[in-house]
CSV table of C-alpha atoms in Angstrom, one decimal:
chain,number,residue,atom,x,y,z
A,1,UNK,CA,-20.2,30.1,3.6
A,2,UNK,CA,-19.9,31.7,-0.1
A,3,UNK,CA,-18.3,35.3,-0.8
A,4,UNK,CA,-20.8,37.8,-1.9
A,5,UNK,CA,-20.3,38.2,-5.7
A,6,UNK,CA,-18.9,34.6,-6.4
A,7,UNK,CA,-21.0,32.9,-9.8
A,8,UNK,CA,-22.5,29.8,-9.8
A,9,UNK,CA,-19.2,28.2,-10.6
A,10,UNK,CA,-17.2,29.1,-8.3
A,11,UNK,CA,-19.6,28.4,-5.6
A,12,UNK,CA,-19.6,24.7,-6.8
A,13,UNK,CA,-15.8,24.7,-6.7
A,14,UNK,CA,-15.2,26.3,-3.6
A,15,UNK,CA,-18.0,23.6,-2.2
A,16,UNK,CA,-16.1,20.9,-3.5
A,17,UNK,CA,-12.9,21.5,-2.1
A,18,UNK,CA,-14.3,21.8,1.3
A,19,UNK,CA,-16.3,18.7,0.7
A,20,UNK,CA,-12.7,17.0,-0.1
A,21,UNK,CA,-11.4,18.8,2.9
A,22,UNK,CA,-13.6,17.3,5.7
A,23,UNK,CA,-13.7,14.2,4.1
A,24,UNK,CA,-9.5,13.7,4.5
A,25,UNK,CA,-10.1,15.8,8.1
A,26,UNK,CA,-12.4,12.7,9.0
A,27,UNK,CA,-10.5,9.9,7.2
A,28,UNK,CA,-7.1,11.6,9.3
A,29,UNK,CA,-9.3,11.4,12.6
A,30,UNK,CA,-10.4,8.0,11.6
A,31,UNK,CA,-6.9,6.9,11.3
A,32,UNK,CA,-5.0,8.3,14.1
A,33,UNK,CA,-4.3,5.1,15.8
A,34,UNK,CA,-2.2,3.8,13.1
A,35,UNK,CA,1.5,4.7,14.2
A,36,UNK,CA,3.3,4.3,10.8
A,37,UNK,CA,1.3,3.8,7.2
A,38,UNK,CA,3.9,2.4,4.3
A,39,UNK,CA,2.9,2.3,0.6
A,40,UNK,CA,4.3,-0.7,-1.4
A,41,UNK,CA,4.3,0.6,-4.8
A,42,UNK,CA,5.8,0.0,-8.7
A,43,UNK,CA,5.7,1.7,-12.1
A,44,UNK,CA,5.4,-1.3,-14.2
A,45,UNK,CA,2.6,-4.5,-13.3
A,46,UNK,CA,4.0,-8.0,-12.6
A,47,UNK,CA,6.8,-7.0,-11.1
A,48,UNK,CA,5.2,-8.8,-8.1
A,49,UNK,CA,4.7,-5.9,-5.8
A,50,UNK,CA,1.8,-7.5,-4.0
A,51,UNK,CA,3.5,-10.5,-3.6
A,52,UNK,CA,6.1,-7.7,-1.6
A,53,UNK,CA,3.1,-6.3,0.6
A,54,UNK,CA,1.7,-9.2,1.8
A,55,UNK,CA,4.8,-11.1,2.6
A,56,UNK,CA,6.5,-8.1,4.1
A,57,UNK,CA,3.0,-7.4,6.4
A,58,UNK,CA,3.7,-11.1,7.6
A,59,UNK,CA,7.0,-10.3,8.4
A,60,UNK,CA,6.4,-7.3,10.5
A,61,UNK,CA,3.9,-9.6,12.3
A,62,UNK,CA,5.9,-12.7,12.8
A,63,UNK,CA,8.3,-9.4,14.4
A,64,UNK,CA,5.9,-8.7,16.5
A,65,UNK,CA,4.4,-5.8,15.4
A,66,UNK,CA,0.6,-5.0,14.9
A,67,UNK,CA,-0.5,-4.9,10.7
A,68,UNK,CA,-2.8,-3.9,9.0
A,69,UNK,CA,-2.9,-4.6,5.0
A,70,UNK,CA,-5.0,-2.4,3.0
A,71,UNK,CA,-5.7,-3.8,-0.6
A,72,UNK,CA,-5.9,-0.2,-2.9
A,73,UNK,CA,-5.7,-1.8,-6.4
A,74,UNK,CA,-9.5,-2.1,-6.5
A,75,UNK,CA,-9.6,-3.4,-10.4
A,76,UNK,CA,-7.3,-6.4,-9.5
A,77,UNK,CA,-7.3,-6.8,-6.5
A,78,UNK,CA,-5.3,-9.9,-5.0
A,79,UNK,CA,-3.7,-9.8,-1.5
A,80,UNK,CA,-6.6,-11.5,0.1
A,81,UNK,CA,-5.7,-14.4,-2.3
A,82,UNK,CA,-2.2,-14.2,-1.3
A,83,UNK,CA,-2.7,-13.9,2.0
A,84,UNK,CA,-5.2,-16.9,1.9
A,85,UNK,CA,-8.0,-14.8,2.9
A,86,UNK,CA,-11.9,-16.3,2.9
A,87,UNK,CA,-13.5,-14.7,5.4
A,88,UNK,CA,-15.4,-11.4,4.7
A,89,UNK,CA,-15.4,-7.7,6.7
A,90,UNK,CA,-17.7,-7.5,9.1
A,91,UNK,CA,-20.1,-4.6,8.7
A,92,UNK,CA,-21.5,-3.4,11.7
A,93,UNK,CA,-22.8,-0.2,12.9
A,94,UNK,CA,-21.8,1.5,9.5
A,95,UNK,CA,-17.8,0.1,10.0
A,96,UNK,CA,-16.1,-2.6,8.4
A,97,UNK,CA,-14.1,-4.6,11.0
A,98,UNK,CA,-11.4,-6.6,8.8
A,99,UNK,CA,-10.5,-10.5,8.9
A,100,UNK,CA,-7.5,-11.4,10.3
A,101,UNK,CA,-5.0,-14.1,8.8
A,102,UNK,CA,-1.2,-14.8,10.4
A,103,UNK,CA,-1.8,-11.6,12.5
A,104,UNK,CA,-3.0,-9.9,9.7
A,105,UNK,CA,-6.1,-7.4,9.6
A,106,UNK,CA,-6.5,-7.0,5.4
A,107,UNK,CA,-9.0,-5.0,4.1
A,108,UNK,CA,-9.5,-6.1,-0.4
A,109,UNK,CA,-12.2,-5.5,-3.1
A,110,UNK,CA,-12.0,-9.1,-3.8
A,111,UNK,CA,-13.9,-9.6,-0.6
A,112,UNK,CA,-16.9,-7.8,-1.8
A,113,UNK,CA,-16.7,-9.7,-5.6
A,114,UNK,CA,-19.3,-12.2,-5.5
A,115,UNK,CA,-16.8,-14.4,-8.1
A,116,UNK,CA,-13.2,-13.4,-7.9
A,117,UNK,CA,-12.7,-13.4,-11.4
A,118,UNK,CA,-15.1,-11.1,-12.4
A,119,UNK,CA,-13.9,-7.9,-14.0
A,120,UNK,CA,-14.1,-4.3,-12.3
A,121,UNK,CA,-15.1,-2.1,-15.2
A,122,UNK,CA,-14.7,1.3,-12.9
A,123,UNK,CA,-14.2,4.7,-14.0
A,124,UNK,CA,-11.4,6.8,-12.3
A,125,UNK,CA,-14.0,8.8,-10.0
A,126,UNK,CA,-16.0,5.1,-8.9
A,127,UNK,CA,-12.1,4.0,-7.8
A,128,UNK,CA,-11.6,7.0,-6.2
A,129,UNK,CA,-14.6,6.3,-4.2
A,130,UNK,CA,-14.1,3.0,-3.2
A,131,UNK,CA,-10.6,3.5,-2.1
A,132,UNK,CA,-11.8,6.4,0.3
A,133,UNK,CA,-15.2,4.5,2.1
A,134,UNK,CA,-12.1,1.5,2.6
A,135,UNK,CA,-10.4,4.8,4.4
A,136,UNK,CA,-13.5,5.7,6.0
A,137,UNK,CA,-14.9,2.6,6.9
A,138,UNK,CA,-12.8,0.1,8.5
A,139,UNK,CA,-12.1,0.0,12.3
A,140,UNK,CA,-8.0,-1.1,12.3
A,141,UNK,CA,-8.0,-0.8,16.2
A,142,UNK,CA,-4.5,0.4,17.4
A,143,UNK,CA,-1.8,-0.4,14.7
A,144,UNK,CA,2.2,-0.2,14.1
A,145,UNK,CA,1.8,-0.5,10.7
A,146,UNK,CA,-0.7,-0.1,8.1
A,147,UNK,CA,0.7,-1.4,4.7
A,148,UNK,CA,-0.9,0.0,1.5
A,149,UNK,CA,-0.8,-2.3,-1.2
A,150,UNK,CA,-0.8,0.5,-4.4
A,151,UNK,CA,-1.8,-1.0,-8.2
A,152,UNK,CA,1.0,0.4,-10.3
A,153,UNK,CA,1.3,3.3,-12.6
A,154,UNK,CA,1.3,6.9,-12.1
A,155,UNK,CA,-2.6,7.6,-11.8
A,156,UNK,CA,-6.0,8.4,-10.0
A,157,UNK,CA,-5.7,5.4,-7.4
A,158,UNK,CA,-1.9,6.1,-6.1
A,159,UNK,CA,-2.6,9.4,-6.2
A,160,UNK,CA,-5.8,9.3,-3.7
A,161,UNK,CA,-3.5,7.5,-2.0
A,162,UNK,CA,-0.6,10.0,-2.1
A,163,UNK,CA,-3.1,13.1,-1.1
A,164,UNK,CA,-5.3,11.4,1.3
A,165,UNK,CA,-3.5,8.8,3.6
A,166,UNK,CA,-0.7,10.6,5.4
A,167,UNK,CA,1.7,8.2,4.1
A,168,UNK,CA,5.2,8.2,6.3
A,169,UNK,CA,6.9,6.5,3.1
A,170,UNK,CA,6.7,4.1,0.2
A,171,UNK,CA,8.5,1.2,-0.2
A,172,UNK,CA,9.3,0.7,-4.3
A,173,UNK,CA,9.3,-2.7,-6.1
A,174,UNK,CA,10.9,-3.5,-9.3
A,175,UNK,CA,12.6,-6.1,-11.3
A,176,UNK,CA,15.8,-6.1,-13.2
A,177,UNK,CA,15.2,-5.8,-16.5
A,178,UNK,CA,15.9,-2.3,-18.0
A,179,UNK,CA,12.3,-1.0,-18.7
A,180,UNK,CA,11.1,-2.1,-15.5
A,181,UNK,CA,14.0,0.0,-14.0
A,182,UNK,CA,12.9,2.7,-15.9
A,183,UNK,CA,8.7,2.5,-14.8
A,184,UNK,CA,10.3,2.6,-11.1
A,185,UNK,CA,12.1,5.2,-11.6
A,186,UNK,CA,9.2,7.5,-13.1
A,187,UNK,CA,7.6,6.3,-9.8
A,188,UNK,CA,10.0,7.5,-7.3
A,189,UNK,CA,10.1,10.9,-8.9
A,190,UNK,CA,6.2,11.0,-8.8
A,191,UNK,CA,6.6,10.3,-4.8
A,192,UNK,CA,9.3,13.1,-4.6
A,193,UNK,CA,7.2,15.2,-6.0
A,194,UNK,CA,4.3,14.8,-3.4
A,195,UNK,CA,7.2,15.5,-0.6
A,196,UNK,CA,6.6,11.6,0.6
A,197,UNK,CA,9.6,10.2,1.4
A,198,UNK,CA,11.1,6.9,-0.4
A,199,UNK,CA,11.9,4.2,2.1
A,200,UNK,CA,14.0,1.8,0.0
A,201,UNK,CA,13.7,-0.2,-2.6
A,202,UNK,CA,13.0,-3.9,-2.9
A,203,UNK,CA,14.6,-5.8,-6.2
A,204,UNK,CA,12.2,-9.0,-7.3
A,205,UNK,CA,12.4,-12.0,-9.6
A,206,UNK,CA,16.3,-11.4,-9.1
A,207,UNK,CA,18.5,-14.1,-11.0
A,208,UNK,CA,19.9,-15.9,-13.5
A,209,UNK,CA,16.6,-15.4,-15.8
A,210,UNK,CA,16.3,-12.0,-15.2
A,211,UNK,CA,19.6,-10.9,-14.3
A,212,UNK,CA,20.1,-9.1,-11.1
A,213,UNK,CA,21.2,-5.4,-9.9
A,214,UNK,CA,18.8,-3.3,-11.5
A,215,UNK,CA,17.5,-2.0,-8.3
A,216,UNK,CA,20.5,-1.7,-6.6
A,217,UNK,CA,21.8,0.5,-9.5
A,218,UNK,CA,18.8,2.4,-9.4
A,219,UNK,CA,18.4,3.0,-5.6
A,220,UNK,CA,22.1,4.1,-5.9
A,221,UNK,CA,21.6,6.5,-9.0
A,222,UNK,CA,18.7,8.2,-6.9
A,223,UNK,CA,20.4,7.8,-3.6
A,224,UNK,CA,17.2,6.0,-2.2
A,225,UNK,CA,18.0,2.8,0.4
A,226,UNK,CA,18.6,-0.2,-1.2
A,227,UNK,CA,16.3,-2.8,1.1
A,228,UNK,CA,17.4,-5.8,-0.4
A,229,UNK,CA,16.5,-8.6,-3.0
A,230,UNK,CA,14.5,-11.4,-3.9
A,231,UNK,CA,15.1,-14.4,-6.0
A,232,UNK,CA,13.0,-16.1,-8.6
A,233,UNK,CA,12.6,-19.3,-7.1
A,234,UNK,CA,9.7,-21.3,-5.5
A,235,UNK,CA,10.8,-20.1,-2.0
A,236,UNK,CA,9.6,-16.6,-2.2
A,237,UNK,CA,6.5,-17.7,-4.6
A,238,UNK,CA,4.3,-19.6,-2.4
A,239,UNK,CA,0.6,-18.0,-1.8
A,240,UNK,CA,-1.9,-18.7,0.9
A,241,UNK,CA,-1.7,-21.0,3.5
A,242,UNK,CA,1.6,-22.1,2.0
A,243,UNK,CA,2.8,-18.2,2.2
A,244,UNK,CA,6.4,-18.0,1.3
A,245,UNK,CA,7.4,-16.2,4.9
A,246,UNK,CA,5.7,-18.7,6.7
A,247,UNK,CA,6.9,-21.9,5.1
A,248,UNK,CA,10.5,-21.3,3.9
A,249,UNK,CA,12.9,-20.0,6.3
A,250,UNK,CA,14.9,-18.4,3.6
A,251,UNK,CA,11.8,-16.3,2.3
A,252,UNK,CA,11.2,-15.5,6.1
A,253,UNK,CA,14.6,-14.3,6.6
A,254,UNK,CA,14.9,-12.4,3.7
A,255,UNK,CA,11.7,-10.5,4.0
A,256,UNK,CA,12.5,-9.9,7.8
A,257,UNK,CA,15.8,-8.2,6.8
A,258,UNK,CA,13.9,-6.2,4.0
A,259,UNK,CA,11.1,-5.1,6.9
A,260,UNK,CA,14.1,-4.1,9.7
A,261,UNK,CA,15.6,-1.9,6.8
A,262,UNK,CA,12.2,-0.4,6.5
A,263,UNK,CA,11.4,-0.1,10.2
A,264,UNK,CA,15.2,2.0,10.7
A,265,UNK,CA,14.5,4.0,7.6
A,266,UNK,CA,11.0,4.9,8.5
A,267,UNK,CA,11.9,6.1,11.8
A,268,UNK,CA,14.9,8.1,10.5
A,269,UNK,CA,12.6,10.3,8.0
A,270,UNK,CA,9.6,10.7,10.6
A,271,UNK,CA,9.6,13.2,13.5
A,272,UNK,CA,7.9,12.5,16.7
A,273,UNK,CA,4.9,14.9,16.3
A,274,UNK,CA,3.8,12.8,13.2
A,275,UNK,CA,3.7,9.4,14.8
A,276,UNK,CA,0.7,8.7,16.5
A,277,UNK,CA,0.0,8.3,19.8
């Protein structure tokens, strides 16, 4: 219903936001069986923050939790790769029921490619889009965790994300080199200023090459929980059916003490009456 007296443009504005509004009503409803939804996220690309998502997903599954993984970096998207993913979503009925791999339920754009390598050529509005009929769409079924794989940057898809999902905290990825440092930072203070709370965060590609300590410094500087780190070496590289958490113990129990960081943490910042039942 429109307010007598309102012009043309503000009737289209005032229709929009309720548009926006029922949409995120339904994608909340649609969503309400997911106790916990975690967004693994970094400034700066190639810092391996994928790599992060699915392995830590694994983990939480190999704890014995129920996962989801939900693939949001629609231009390049790879944790279906990673994960050693071929089978496609099933679409029945109007809903999307996701393939499952090492306990597993993932959700990617790569599945819907008919060559992986193609390019996405997609406007900000067309990402935006896809990102909420993935929200809309797919049946999870009853879930602990849903983890949200974000593409970096500070932009339209994380923040869709960000303003859509609910999240009950992100999970930040970086490297230790100094500008990478820097890109994470400008991250965390975009997540502090949607009121989301920061769950840790994860040091990669740590090392002689790369040096180590940069995310330790910075989770201290911005008195964030440091969740732990992650050497450059084949045992935490390995993709698909070769996974690093399932083939190398030491990847396994690395990434299990990173997800048991996150599982205190996310408890600690999330009352009772937003967990669902």
């Amino acid at each position: 219903m429109t307010q007598p007296g309102m012009n043309d443009q503000a009737r289209a504005r005032l229709g929009s936001m309720m548009k926006t509004w029922e949409r995120r009503k339904k994608i909340a409803e649609h969503l309400n069986q997911i106790q916990y939804r975690v967004a693994v996220y970094s400034g700066k690309g190639g810092v391996g923050k994928t790599t992060v998502a699915v392995n830590l997903a694994v983990a939480l599954s190999q704890m014995g939790h129920s996962v989801g993984l939900l693939d949001a970096d629609i231009d390049c998207p790879n944790a279906d790769k990673l994960l050693g993913v071929t089978e496609r979503p099933r679409y029945v009925d109007g809903v999307l029921h996701p393939p499952q791999r090492a306990g597993v339920k993932t959700i990617s754009m790569a599945s819907f490619q008919e060559n992986e390598d193609e390019a996405i050529i997609w406007r900000g509005p067309m990402v935006t889009n896809a990102i909420n009929q993935f929200l809309e769409l797919t049946e999870w079924g009853d879930l602990e965790y849903l983890v949200v794989d974000l593409p970096p940057g500070t932009s339209d898809a994380p923040l869709t994300i960000m303003q859509t999902l609910q999240l009950h905290g992100f999970v930040v990825v970086t490297t230790p080199q100094d500008l990478a440092v820097l890109d994470a930072k400008r991250s965390i203070n975009m997540i502090k200023k949607m009121n989301i709370d920061i769950l840790g965060v994860v040091e990669n590609m740590s090392g002689d090459i790369f040096g180590k300590g940069g995310g330790e410094t910075l989770a201290k500087d911005l008195a964030v929980p440091f969740l732990g780190r992650l050497e450059l070496s084949r045992d935490f590289s390995d993709i698909g059916p070769d996974l690093a958490v399932i083939k190398h113990k030491k990847a396994q129990k690395r990434y299990r003490e990173i997800a048991e960081g996150m599982i205190d943490r996310v408890k600690e910042v999330t009352p009772a009456a937003q967990i669902a039942s």
